[in-house]
Amino acid sequence: MSAFTGKRAPALIEVVNVRKSYRQGGLFGGKNKVDVINGVDLRVEAGRCLGLLGASGCGKSTVGRLILGLEYPDSGRILWKGGDINAFGGEERRLWRRNNQVVFQNSHGAVNPGLPAWKIVAEPLMNYGTPKGELRGRAESLIRDVGLPGDCLDKKPHQFSGGELQRLCIARALALAPEFILLDESVSSLDMANQSVILELLADLKNRTGAAFLFISHDLRVLLNISDSLAVMDEGRITSSWDDIADLEKEGVQYDPTLARLVEAVLTAEPPEAHEAHGGGVPLEGAGI
Amino acid sequence: MSDYALKVEGLTLDFPRGPRRIVEDLSFTVPEGRTLAIVGSSGSGKTLASLAVMGLLPQGIEVTRGEILLDGVNVLELTDEERRRMRNTRIAMVLQNPMSAFDPIFTIWSHFKETMTSHRDFGSRRAGADRSEMRAQAVASLGRVGFEDPQRILELYPFQMSGGMLQRVMLALALLDSPPLVIADEATTDLDVVSQAHVLRLLKEHCRENRLSLLLITHDLSVAAGLADEMVVMDSGRQTESGTVREIFAHAESDCARRLLAVHRALYSERYVRITANLAGRETPREAVR
């Protein structure tokens, strides 16, 4: 259980002692300051998936927004390949932006309801100067890449199910072949069957594209399926971090209380017979692990 | 008295002029004081089946066949007025999305008042004398779902509370008149694992203590396994399997149930099981593990 310290080659993304607070209360700006992030350090290595685990309100989504540059830190730095993202200007900023994409939890809120599927996927391409004539073709191949049928190009968002729309959001995030994708509770609002399908798709895409992921979730079960390393967060701090997620299952390791609480919570939903059934039964085909 | 809280026989839901049948020939029984889970993936018709029981089907969807028996009375034959009175006194519902189930411009206290006045007899609609009584009931009800300062909670607006807190308020509202049957439709799906566990534990305790019957609608087999005694599996509007939770976990027969189990096991991986074992081994056995 090592912290993200020590001398190493610059990571793809480094979050260094970042702090962030919001002002609370009232339309006119309350006086109460609420510290949301209290000194967070993180490293996202190229081509790897870092899982960020924490309960609602622990600040994990804020970390994501800071990394994307949607919020500014009060102090501390966020480095992209060694350069401070909030100091980037002009062309540098443009390059960094295209290499940082995001898939949010609520897919219905993340797409323009009036646009057909192919335009949603083609939007980033358009912004980065792909010729108009090529857009539809490029969008089609991206849409096929995420396992959607090619005949859905002209469908509007309301004609898709939640799982399909999330695939569309993933296709959009992949459009510019980014080096980093932030996945903020990207499977949490899907049913179990869709969750596992999307997780498989993401794991496959990670291998194929070599993109690095930061996967934010409250559910360790989800993170175990996709992450290479893990950071646990509580009340704006990283409480423990694991370079190799497999270390978690070694005998005799110490879990920090936050991790224990989050694991234990899932246990309450699991009766003894389910354990027996799981331990005794042979995993069915297509179990996906 | 019957030995079941709810009995649904051959329930069929249709769009009268629509493209397809929504639910076909669904039959299940919620035994008195027990919990039945309806499990299925999105779009299998489980939510609409529960709305049919409440008499809250969206416009354009009709019950074309079947019976819904609540204490020997066919709910489908009741008038709107009788059904309104049935809700919350005989049967209550906890919905999935607490943020949209509450009206953002009213306080929690207003929500309690509305619930009390619209589902009870006219007597308690009189303000004044009954007001303090209503307030006391609301406070007691919030106390039961684990709020330490119910008076303060009553003055809050829904947007000032977290999803987990709101879901507990919704539970308090549902349990207000101790209805013998509670329907929980994906009641914990939008919550993080910690709040989910809290709400599920409250629901379970209440049902056990007061011998309430529970109809649980969920896509999450671990929720069903944690709470339910029996289970009905639905796929595309049809019932594919039913039995005790133990039976279905041990030997599921239908493709749909096997698929759901496979997904459940993929998520609840061996690695995860080892971690939980590690955790349980280190400390004294906790209630959670039992």
PDB file of C-alpha atoms in Angstrom, chain B:
ATOM      1  CA  MET B   1     -58.590 -12.657   6.449  1.00  0.00           C
ATOM      2  CA  SER B   2     -56.538 -14.086   3.651  1.00  0.00           C
ATOM      3  CA  ASP B   3     -53.004 -15.385   4.099  1.00  0.00           C
ATOM      4  CA  TYR B   4     -51.661 -13.149   1.386  1.00  0.00           C
ATOM      5  CA  ALA B   5     -51.191  -9.396   1.288  1.00  0.00           C
ATOM      6  CA  LEU B   6     -51.423  -9.144  -2.465  1.00  0.00           C
ATOM      7  CA  LYS B   7     -52.388 -11.615  -5.133  1.00  0.00           C
ATOM      8  CA  VAL B   8     -52.056 -10.856  -8.822  1.00  0.00           C
ATOM      9  CA  GLU B   9     -53.635 -13.267 -11.277  1.00  0.00           C
ATOM     10  CA  GLY B  10     -53.006 -13.267 -15.022  1.00  0.00           C
ATOM     11  CA  LEU B  11     -52.305  -9.539 -15.194  1.00  0.00           C
ATOM     12  CA  THR B  12     -52.050  -8.303 -18.776  1.00  0.00           C
ATOM     13  CA  LEU B  13     -51.227  -4.722 -19.732  1.00  0.00           C
ATOM     14  CA  ASP B  14     -51.723  -3.314 -23.225  1.00  0.00           C
ATOM     15  CA  PHE B  15     -51.473  -0.159 -25.231  1.00  0.00           C
ATOM     16  CA  PRO B  16     -55.038  -0.270 -26.628  1.00  0.00           C
ATOM     17  CA  ARG B  17     -53.926   1.196 -29.938  1.00  0.00           C
ATOM     18  CA  GLY B  18     -50.253   0.564 -29.482  1.00  0.00           C
ATOM     19  CA  PRO B  19     -47.644  -1.631 -31.043  1.00  0.00           C
ATOM     20  CA  ARG B  20     -47.262  -4.365 -28.500  1.00  0.00           C
ATOM     21  CA  ARG B  21     -48.309  -6.003 -25.290  1.00  0.00           C
ATOM     22  CA  ILE B  22     -46.447  -4.661 -22.264  1.00  0.00           C
ATOM     23  CA  VAL B  23     -47.063  -7.299 -19.628  1.00  0.00           C
ATOM     24  CA  GLU B  24     -48.558 -10.686 -20.359  1.00  0.00           C
ATOM     25  CA  ASP B  25     -50.180 -13.080 -17.945  1.00  0.00           C
ATOM     26  CA  LEU B  26     -48.263 -12.108 -14.811  1.00  0.00           C
ATOM     27  CA  SER B  27     -49.217 -13.958 -11.637  1.00  0.00           C
ATOM     28  CA  PHE B  28     -47.655 -13.683  -8.222  1.00  0.00           C
ATOM     29  CA  THR B  29     -48.563 -13.646  -4.556  1.00  0.00           C
ATOM     30  CA  VAL B  30     -47.008 -11.596  -1.788  1.00  0.00           C
ATOM     31  CA  PRO B  31     -47.565 -13.716   1.326  1.00  0.00           C
ATOM     32  CA  GLU B  32     -48.571 -11.963   4.520  1.00  0.00           C
ATOM     33  CA  GLY B  33     -45.516 -10.520   6.282  1.00  0.00           C
ATOM     34  CA  ARG B  34     -43.076 -11.700   3.635  1.00  0.00           C
ATOM     35  CA  THR B  35     -41.100 -10.083   0.833  1.00  0.00           C
ATOM     36  CA  LEU B  36     -41.439 -10.826  -2.853  1.00  0.00           C
ATOM     37  CA  ALA B  37     -39.001  -9.379  -5.374  1.00  0.00           C
ATOM     38  CA  ILE B  38     -39.804  -8.858  -9.024  1.00  0.00           C
ATOM     39  CA  VAL B  39     -36.471  -8.943 -10.823  1.00  0.00           C
ATOM     40  CA  GLY B  40     -35.767  -8.063 -14.441  1.00  0.00           C
ATOM     41  CA  SER B  41     -33.686  -5.790 -16.625  1.00  0.00           C
ATOM     42  CA  SER B  42     -34.834  -2.362 -17.828  1.00  0.00           C
ATOM     43  CA  GLY B  43     -37.944  -2.520 -19.942  1.00  0.00           C
ATOM     44  CA  SER B  44     -39.147  -5.892 -18.687  1.00  0.00           C
ATOM     45  CA  GLY B  45     -42.419  -4.380 -17.446  1.00  0.00           C
ATOM     46  CA  LYS B  46     -41.803  -4.749 -13.723  1.00  0.00           C
ATOM     47  CA  THR B  47     -42.444  -1.095 -12.883  1.00  0.00           C
ATOM     48  CA  LEU B  48     -45.679  -0.938 -14.896  1.00  0.00           C
ATOM     49  CA  ALA B  49     -46.901  -4.055 -13.111  1.00  0.00           C
ATOM     50  CA  SER B  50     -46.366  -2.327  -9.771  1.00  0.00           C
ATOM     51  CA  LEU B  51     -48.062   0.848 -10.989  1.00  0.00           C
ATOM     52  CA  ALA B  52     -51.056  -1.245 -12.033  1.00  0.00           C
ATOM     53  CA  VAL B  53     -51.318  -2.478  -8.439  1.00  0.00           C
ATOM     54  CA  MET B  54     -51.310   1.122  -7.197  1.00  0.00           C
ATOM     55  CA  GLY B  55     -53.817   2.158  -9.864  1.00  0.00           C
ATOM     56  CA  LEU B  56     -51.321   4.681 -11.198  1.00  0.00           C
ATOM     57  CA  LEU B  57     -50.790   3.447 -14.746  1.00  0.00           C
ATOM     58  CA  PRO B  58     -49.819   6.204 -17.177  1.00  0.00           C
ATOM     59  CA  GLN B  59     -52.481   7.288 -19.608  1.00  0.00           C
ATOM     60  CA  GLY B  60     -52.797   5.062 -22.649  1.00  0.00           C
ATOM     61  CA  ILE B  61     -51.889   1.862 -20.866  1.00  0.00           C
ATOM     62  CA  GLU B  62     -54.723  -0.371 -19.733  1.00  0.00           C
ATOM     63  CA  VAL B  63     -55.239  -3.552 -17.802  1.00  0.00           C
ATOM     64  CA  THR B  64     -56.907  -5.812 -20.343  1.00  0.00           C
ATOM     65  CA  ARG B  65     -57.059  -8.994 -18.307  1.00  0.00           C
ATOM     66  CA  GLY B  66     -56.395 -10.279 -14.834  1.00  0.00           C
ATOM     67  CA  GLU B  67     -57.150  -9.608 -11.212  1.00  0.00           C
ATOM     68  CA  ILE B  68     -55.316  -7.712  -8.499  1.00  0.00           C
ATOM     69  CA  LEU B  69     -56.541  -8.860  -5.107  1.00  0.00           C
ATOM     70  CA  LEU B  70     -55.755  -6.901  -1.987  1.00  0.00           C
ATOM     71  CA  ASP B  71     -57.321  -8.581   1.042  1.00  0.00           C
ATOM     72  CA  GLY B  72     -59.838 -10.315  -1.171  1.00  0.00           C
ATOM     73  CA  VAL B  73     -60.924  -7.087  -2.889  1.00  0.00           C
ATOM     74  CA  ASN B  74     -60.204  -6.674  -6.583  1.00  0.00           C
ATOM     75  CA  VAL B  75     -58.395  -3.348  -6.813  1.00  0.00           C
ATOM     76  CA  LEU B  76     -59.361  -2.988 -10.455  1.00  0.00           C
ATOM     77  CA  GLU B  77     -63.042  -2.729  -9.531  1.00  0.00           C
ATOM     78  CA  LEU B  78     -62.616   0.077  -7.014  1.00  0.00           C
ATOM     79  CA  THR B  79     -63.675   3.634  -7.780  1.00  0.00           C
ATOM     80  CA  ASP B  80     -61.040   6.369  -7.944  1.00  0.00           C
ATOM     81  CA  GLU B  81     -62.159   7.633  -4.533  1.00  0.00           C
ATOM     82  CA  GLU B  82     -61.851   4.201  -2.942  1.00  0.00           C
ATOM     83  CA  ARG B  83     -58.450   3.734  -4.509  1.00  0.00           C
ATOM     84  CA  ARG B  84     -57.228   7.070  -3.215  1.00  0.00           C
ATOM     85  CA  ARG B  85     -58.163   6.036   0.286  1.00  0.00           C
ATOM     86  CA  MET B  86     -56.499   2.671  -0.215  1.00  0.00           C
ATOM     87  CA  ARG B  87     -53.177   4.314  -0.957  1.00  0.00           C
ATOM     88  CA  ASN B  88     -50.988   4.909   2.054  1.00  0.00           C
ATOM     89  CA  THR B  89     -53.444   3.243   4.439  1.00  0.00           C
ATOM     90  CA  ARG B  90     -53.545  -0.177   2.775  1.00  0.00           C
ATOM     91  CA  ILE B  91     -50.621   0.108   0.407  1.00  0.00           C
ATOM     92  CA  ALA B  92     -47.748   2.547  -0.019  1.00  0.00           C
ATOM     93  CA  MET B  93     -45.042   3.040  -2.554  1.00  0.00           C
ATOM     94  CA  VAL B  94     -41.416   4.162  -2.441  1.00  0.00           C
ATOM     95  CA  LEU B  95     -40.210   5.439  -5.793  1.00  0.00           C
ATOM     96  CA  GLN B  96     -36.823   5.380  -7.425  1.00  0.00           C
ATOM     97  CA  ASN B  97     -35.872   8.984  -7.993  1.00  0.00           C
ATOM     98  CA  PRO B  98     -36.297  10.952  -4.761  1.00  0.00           C
ATOM     99  CA  MET B  99     -35.184  14.205  -6.386  1.00  0.00           C
ATOM    100  CA  SER B 100     -38.167  14.235  -8.722  1.00  0.00           C
ATOM    101  CA  ALA B 101     -40.666  12.629  -6.347  1.00  0.00           C
ATOM    102  CA  PHE B 102     -40.669  15.679  -4.091  1.00  0.00           C
ATOM    103  CA  ASP B 103     -41.921  19.123  -5.023  1.00  0.00           C
ATOM    104  CA  PRO B 104     -38.882  21.406  -4.772  1.00  0.00           C
ATOM    105  CA  ILE B 105     -40.826  24.465  -3.644  1.00  0.00           C
ATOM    106  CA  PHE B 106     -42.470  22.829  -0.632  1.00  0.00           C
ATOM    107  CA  THR B 107     -40.857  21.896   2.666  1.00  0.00           C
ATOM    108  CA  ILE B 108     -40.767  18.342   3.932  1.00  0.00           C
ATOM    109  CA  TRP B 109     -43.464  19.335   6.437  1.00  0.00           C
ATOM    110  CA  SER B 110     -45.761  20.363   3.568  1.00  0.00           C
ATOM    111  CA  HIS B 111     -45.210  16.986   1.985  1.00  0.00           C
ATOM    112  CA  PHE B 112     -46.195  15.294   5.223  1.00  0.00           C
ATOM    113  CA  LYS B 113     -49.319  17.449   5.514  1.00  0.00           C
ATOM    114  CA  GLU B 114     -50.315  16.664   1.966  1.00  0.00           C
ATOM    115  CA  THR B 115     -49.841  12.952   2.455  1.00  0.00           C
ATOM    116  CA  MET B 116     -51.834  12.946   5.674  1.00  0.00           C
ATOM    117  CA  THR B 117     -54.742  14.997   4.417  1.00  0.00           C
ATOM    118  CA  SER B 118     -55.158  13.342   1.062  1.00  0.00           C
ATOM    119  CA  HIS B 119     -55.228   9.755   2.203  1.00  0.00           C
ATOM    120  CA  ARG B 120     -57.164   9.927   5.438  1.00  0.00           C
ATOM    121  CA  ASP B 121     -60.749  10.650   6.283  1.00  0.00           C
ATOM    122  CA  PHE B 122     -61.953  14.193   6.305  1.00  0.00           C
ATOM    123  CA  GLY B 123     -61.618  14.531  10.102  1.00  0.00           C
ATOM    124  CA  SER B 124     -57.907  15.113  10.098  1.00  0.00           C
ATOM    125  CA  ARG B 125     -58.130  17.746   7.387  1.00  0.00           C
ATOM    126  CA  ARG B 126     -59.209  20.261   9.984  1.00  0.00           C
ATOM    127  CA  ALA B 127     -56.210  22.382  10.779  1.00  0.00           C
ATOM    128  CA  GLY B 128     -55.732  23.832  14.261  1.00  0.00           C
ATOM    129  CA  ALA B 129     -56.392  21.120  16.796  1.00  0.00           C
ATOM    130  CA  ASP B 130     -55.102  18.387  14.520  1.00  0.00           C
ATOM    131  CA  ARG B 131     -52.044  20.280  13.449  1.00  0.00           C
ATOM    132  CA  SER B 132     -49.946  19.475  16.483  1.00  0.00           C
ATOM    133  CA  GLU B 133     -51.069  15.873  16.284  1.00  0.00           C
ATOM    134  CA  MET B 134     -50.010  15.728  12.626  1.00  0.00           C
ATOM    135  CA  ARG B 135     -46.720  17.334  13.460  1.00  0.00           C
ATOM    136  CA  ALA B 136     -46.078  14.808  16.225  1.00  0.00           C
ATOM    137  CA  GLN B 137     -46.804  11.955  13.843  1.00  0.00           C
ATOM    138  CA  ALA B 138     -44.457  13.373  11.236  1.00  0.00           C
ATOM    139  CA  VAL B 139     -41.698  13.751  13.811  1.00  0.00           C
ATOM    140  CA  ALA B 140     -42.211  10.208  15.053  1.00  0.00           C
ATOM    141  CA  SER B 141     -42.200   8.881  11.536  1.00  0.00           C
ATOM    142  CA  LEU B 142     -38.939  10.659  10.657  1.00  0.00           C
ATOM    143  CA  GLY B 143     -37.428   9.409  13.889  1.00  0.00           C
ATOM    144  CA  ARG B 144     -38.200   5.853  12.863  1.00  0.00           C
ATOM    145  CA  VAL B 145     -36.090   6.156   9.711  1.00  0.00           C
ATOM    146  CA  GLY B 146     -33.048   7.275  11.640  1.00  0.00           C
ATOM    147  CA  PHE B 147     -33.174  11.083  11.640  1.00  0.00           C
ATOM    148  CA  GLU B 148     -31.792  12.479  14.859  1.00  0.00           C
ATOM    149  CA  ASP B 149     -33.313  15.931  14.485  1.00  0.00           C
ATOM    150  CA  PRO B 150     -36.737  15.475  12.833  1.00  0.00           C
ATOM    151  CA  GLN B 151     -37.968  18.978  13.724  1.00  0.00           C
ATOM    152  CA  ARG B 152     -35.189  20.525  11.654  1.00  0.00           C
ATOM    153  CA  ILE B 153     -35.720  18.097   8.762  1.00  0.00           C
ATOM    154  CA  LEU B 154     -39.384  19.122   8.523  1.00  0.00           C
ATOM    155  CA  GLU B 155     -38.360  22.710   7.764  1.00  0.00           C
ATOM    156  CA  LEU B 156     -35.944  21.769   4.975  1.00  0.00           C
ATOM    157  CA  TYR B 157     -36.647  21.901   1.261  1.00  0.00           C
ATOM    158  CA  PRO B 158     -35.961  18.798  -0.840  1.00  0.00           C
ATOM    159  CA  PHE B 159     -33.007  20.423  -2.629  1.00  0.00           C
ATOM    160  CA  GLN B 160     -31.268  20.970   0.689  1.00  0.00           C
ATOM    161  CA  MET B 161     -31.033  17.252   1.302  1.00  0.00           C
ATOM    162  CA  SER B 162     -28.965  14.455  -0.182  1.00  0.00           C
ATOM    163  CA  GLY B 163     -30.477  11.606  -2.189  1.00  0.00           C
ATOM    164  CA  GLY B 164     -30.077   9.167   0.674  1.00  0.00           C
ATOM    165  CA  MET B 165     -31.788  11.520   3.138  1.00  0.00           C
ATOM    166  CA  LEU B 166     -34.678  12.162   0.738  1.00  0.00           C
ATOM    167  CA  GLN B 167     -35.120   8.477   0.160  1.00  0.00           C
ATOM    168  CA  ARG B 168     -35.410   7.990   3.922  1.00  0.00           C
ATOM    169  CA  VAL B 169     -37.992  10.801   4.062  1.00  0.00           C
ATOM    170  CA  MET B 170     -39.923   9.044   1.310  1.00  0.00           C
ATOM    171  CA  LEU B 171     -39.787   5.858   3.370  1.00  0.00           C
ATOM    172  CA  ALA B 172     -41.067   7.784   6.397  1.00  0.00           C
ATOM    173  CA  LEU B 173     -43.962   9.115   4.306  1.00  0.00           C
ATOM    174  CA  ALA B 174     -44.769   5.654   3.008  1.00  0.00           C
ATOM    175  CA  LEU B 175     -44.732   4.104   6.471  1.00  0.00           C
ATOM    176  CA  LEU B 176     -46.763   6.923   8.027  1.00  0.00           C
ATOM    177  CA  ASP B 177     -50.002   4.967   8.309  1.00  0.00           C
ATOM    178  CA  SER B 178     -48.288   1.581   8.675  1.00  0.00           C
ATOM    179  CA  PRO B 179     -49.783   0.167   5.492  1.00  0.00           C
ATOM    180  CA  PRO B 180     -49.734  -3.641   5.502  1.00  0.00           C
ATOM    181  CA  LEU B 181     -48.180  -3.673   2.021  1.00  0.00           C
ATOM    182  CA  VAL B 182     -45.249  -1.572   0.818  1.00  0.00           C
ATOM    183  CA  ILE B 183     -44.092  -1.445  -2.800  1.00  0.00           C
ATOM    184  CA  ALA B 184     -40.475  -0.359  -3.278  1.00  0.00           C
ATOM    185  CA  ASP B 185     -39.736   0.351  -6.927  1.00  0.00           C
ATOM    186  CA  GLU B 186     -35.950   0.491  -7.403  1.00  0.00           C
ATOM    187  CA  ALA B 187     -35.964   2.396  -4.137  1.00  0.00           C
ATOM    188  CA  THR B 188     -32.195   2.346  -3.726  1.00  0.00           C
ATOM    189  CA  THR B 189     -30.957   2.329  -7.299  1.00  0.00           C
ATOM    190  CA  ASP B 190     -29.940   5.985  -7.400  1.00  0.00           C
ATOM    191  CA  LEU B 191     -28.077   5.870  -4.095  1.00  0.00           C
ATOM    192  CA  ASP B 192     -24.447   5.107  -3.373  1.00  0.00           C
ATOM    193  CA  VAL B 193     -23.664   1.804  -1.695  1.00  0.00           C
ATOM    194  CA  VAL B 194     -23.555   3.270   1.807  1.00  0.00           C
ATOM    195  CA  SER B 195     -26.930   5.044   1.600  1.00  0.00           C
ATOM    196  CA  GLN B 196     -28.327   2.047  -0.233  1.00  0.00           C
ATOM    197  CA  ALA B 197     -27.388  -0.229   2.621  1.00  0.00           C
ATOM    198  CA  HIS B 198     -28.886   2.201   5.141  1.00  0.00           C
ATOM    199  CA  VAL B 199     -32.234   2.438   3.347  1.00  0.00           C
ATOM    200  CA  LEU B 200     -32.413  -1.304   2.723  1.00  0.00           C
ATOM    201  CA  ARG B 201     -31.672  -2.054   6.348  1.00  0.00           C
ATOM    202  CA  LEU B 202     -34.417   0.344   7.501  1.00  0.00           C
ATOM    203  CA  LEU B 203     -36.888  -1.174   5.077  1.00  0.00           C
ATOM    204  CA  LYS B 204     -36.041  -4.673   6.194  1.00  0.00           C
ATOM    205  CA  GLU B 205     -36.263  -3.853   9.905  1.00  0.00           C
ATOM    206  CA  HIS B 206     -39.599  -2.111   9.542  1.00  0.00           C
ATOM    207  CA  CYS B 207     -41.097  -4.900   7.558  1.00  0.00           C
ATOM    208  CA  ARG B 208     -39.920  -7.492  10.035  1.00  0.00           C
ATOM    209  CA  GLU B 209     -40.963  -5.588  13.171  1.00  0.00           C
ATOM    210  CA  ASN B 210     -44.396  -4.636  11.945  1.00  0.00           C
ATOM    211  CA  ARG B 211     -44.965  -7.762   9.901  1.00  0.00           C
ATOM    212  CA  LEU B 212     -45.409  -5.683   6.780  1.00  0.00           C
ATOM    213  CA  SER B 213     -45.449  -7.332   3.384  1.00  0.00           C
ATOM    214  CA  LEU B 214     -43.057  -5.951   0.814  1.00  0.00           C
ATOM    215  CA  LEU B 215     -43.130  -6.028  -2.952  1.00  0.00           C
ATOM    216  CA  LEU B 216     -39.643  -5.189  -4.154  1.00  0.00           C
ATOM    217  CA  ILE B 217     -39.022  -4.150  -7.751  1.00  0.00           C
ATOM    218  CA  THR B 218     -35.363  -4.276  -8.727  1.00  0.00           C
ATOM    219  CA  HIS B 219     -32.821  -5.082 -11.410  1.00  0.00           C
ATOM    220  CA  ASP B 220     -30.186  -5.806  -8.803  1.00  0.00           C
ATOM    221  CA  LEU B 221     -30.042  -9.441  -7.727  1.00  0.00           C
ATOM    222  CA  SER B 222     -27.976  -8.597  -4.666  1.00  0.00           C
ATOM    223  CA  VAL B 223     -30.763  -6.314  -3.420  1.00  0.00           C
ATOM    224  CA  ALA B 224     -33.330  -9.027  -4.067  1.00  0.00           C
ATOM    225  CA  ALA B 225     -31.131 -11.589  -2.368  1.00  0.00           C
ATOM    226  CA  GLY B 226     -30.600  -9.356   0.641  1.00  0.00           C
ATOM    227  CA  LEU B 227     -34.252  -8.591   1.273  1.00  0.00           C
ATOM    228  CA  ALA B 228     -36.591 -11.005  -0.401  1.00  0.00           C
ATOM    229  CA  ASP B 229     -37.903 -14.417   0.531  1.00  0.00           C
ATOM    230  CA  GLU B 230     -39.303 -15.144  -2.886  1.00  0.00           C
ATOM    231  CA  MET B 231     -38.567 -13.932  -6.360  1.00  0.00           C
ATOM    232  CA  VAL B 232     -40.287 -13.560  -9.720  1.00  0.00           C
ATOM    233  CA  VAL B 233     -38.067 -13.069 -12.770  1.00  0.00           C
ATOM    234  CA  MET B 234     -39.485 -11.046 -15.655  1.00  0.00           C
ATOM    235  CA  ASP B 235     -38.263 -10.644 -19.210  1.00  0.00           C
ATOM    236  CA  SER B 236     -39.959  -8.606 -21.956  1.00  0.00           C
ATOM    237  CA  GLY B 237     -43.266  -8.530 -20.111  1.00  0.00           C
ATOM    238  CA  ARG B 238     -43.378 -12.221 -19.338  1.00  0.00           C
ATOM    239  CA  GLN B 239     -42.788 -14.079 -16.146  1.00  0.00           C
ATOM    240  CA  THR B 240     -39.987 -16.526 -16.833  1.00  0.00           C
ATOM    241  CA  GLU B 241     -39.414 -17.995 -13.408  1.00  0.00           C
ATOM    242  CA  SER B 242     -40.554 -17.867  -9.805  1.00  0.00           C
ATOM    243  CA  GLY B 243     -39.493 -19.484  -6.569  1.00  0.00           C
ATOM    244  CA  THR B 244     -37.639 -18.791  -3.359  1.00  0.00           C
ATOM    245  CA  VAL B 245     -34.498 -16.702  -3.633  1.00  0.00           C
ATOM    246  CA  ARG B 246     -32.430 -19.671  -2.504  1.00  0.00           C
ATOM    247  CA  GLU B 247     -33.895 -21.909  -5.214  1.00  0.00           C
ATOM    248  CA  ILE B 248     -33.308 -19.428  -7.989  1.00  0.00           C
ATOM    249  CA  PHE B 249     -29.753 -18.702  -6.885  1.00  0.00           C
ATOM    250  CA  ALA B 250     -28.989 -22.395  -6.674  1.00  0.00           C
ATOM    251  CA  HIS B 251     -30.559 -23.568  -9.913  1.00  0.00           C
ATOM    252  CA  ALA B 252     -32.075 -21.013 -12.208  1.00  0.00           C
ATOM    253  CA  GLU B 253     -33.765 -22.569 -15.198  1.00  0.00           C
ATOM    254  CA  SER B 254     -34.843 -19.792 -17.529  1.00  0.00           C
ATOM    255  CA  ASP B 255     -32.334 -18.052 -19.800  1.00  0.00           C
ATOM    256  CA  CYS B 256     -33.266 -14.703 -18.348  1.00  0.00           C
ATOM    257  CA  ALA B 257     -32.632 -15.727 -14.748  1.00  0.00           C
ATOM    258  CA  ARG B 258     -29.348 -17.382 -15.711  1.00  0.00           C
ATOM    259  CA  ARG B 259     -28.276 -14.261 -17.543  1.00  0.00           C
ATOM    260  CA  LEU B 260     -29.081 -12.061 -14.542  1.00  0.00           C
ATOM    261  CA  LEU B 261     -27.202 -14.434 -12.261  1.00  0.00           C
ATOM    262  CA  ALA B 262     -24.195 -14.473 -14.571  1.00  0.00           C
ATOM    263  CA  VAL B 263     -24.114 -10.682 -14.528  1.00  0.00           C
ATOM    264  CA  HIS B 264     -24.523 -10.652 -10.770  1.00  0.00           C
ATOM    265  CA  ARG B 265     -21.626 -13.068 -10.356  1.00  0.00           C
ATOM    266  CA  ALA B 266     -19.427 -11.198 -12.798  1.00  0.00           C
ATOM    267  CA  LEU B 267     -19.903  -8.068 -10.755  1.00  0.00           C
ATOM    268  CA  TYR B 268     -19.722  -9.882  -7.460  1.00  0.00           C
ATOM    269  CA  SER B 269     -16.426 -11.378  -8.557  1.00  0.00           C
ATOM    270  CA  GLU B 270     -14.245 -13.910  -6.768  1.00  0.00           C
ATOM    271  CA  ARG B 271     -11.790 -11.124  -6.157  1.00  0.00           C
ATOM    272  CA  TYR B 272     -14.503  -9.163  -4.398  1.00  0.00           C
ATOM    273  CA  VAL B 273     -15.517 -12.177  -2.355  1.00  0.00           C
ATOM    274  CA  ARG B 274     -11.896 -12.611  -1.227  1.00  0.00           C
ATOM    275  CA  ILE B 275     -11.761  -8.971  -0.201  1.00  0.00           C
ATOM    276  CA  THR B 276     -14.945  -9.251   1.821  1.00  0.00           C
ATOM    277  CA  ALA B 277     -13.628 -12.433   3.404  1.00  0.00           C
ATOM    278  CA  ASN B 278     -10.408 -10.631   4.284  1.00  0.00           C
ATOM    279  CA  LEU B 279     -12.387  -7.835   5.814  1.00  0.00           C
ATOM    280  CA  ALA B 280     -14.694 -10.108   7.763  1.00  0.00           C
ATOM    281  CA  GLY B 281     -11.828 -12.272   8.972  1.00  0.00           C
ATOM    282  CA  ARG B 282      -9.951  -9.396  10.483  1.00  0.00           C
ATOM    283  CA  GLU B 283     -12.676  -7.981  12.625  1.00  0.00           C
ATOM    284  CA  THR B 284     -15.404  -9.537  14.692  1.00  0.00           C
ATOM    285  CA  PRO B 285     -18.282 -10.821  12.582  1.00  0.00           C
ATOM    286  CA  ARG B 286     -20.554  -7.924  11.904  1.00  0.00           C
ATOM    287  CA  GLU B 287     -24.275  -7.826  11.498  1.00  0.00           C
ATOM    288  CA  ALA B 288     -23.704  -7.410   7.793  1.00  0.00           C
ATOM    289  CA  VAL B 289     -22.100 -10.792   7.398  1.00  0.00           C
ATOM    290  CA  ARG B 290     -24.283 -12.725   9.792  1.00  0.00           C
TER     291      ARG B 290
END
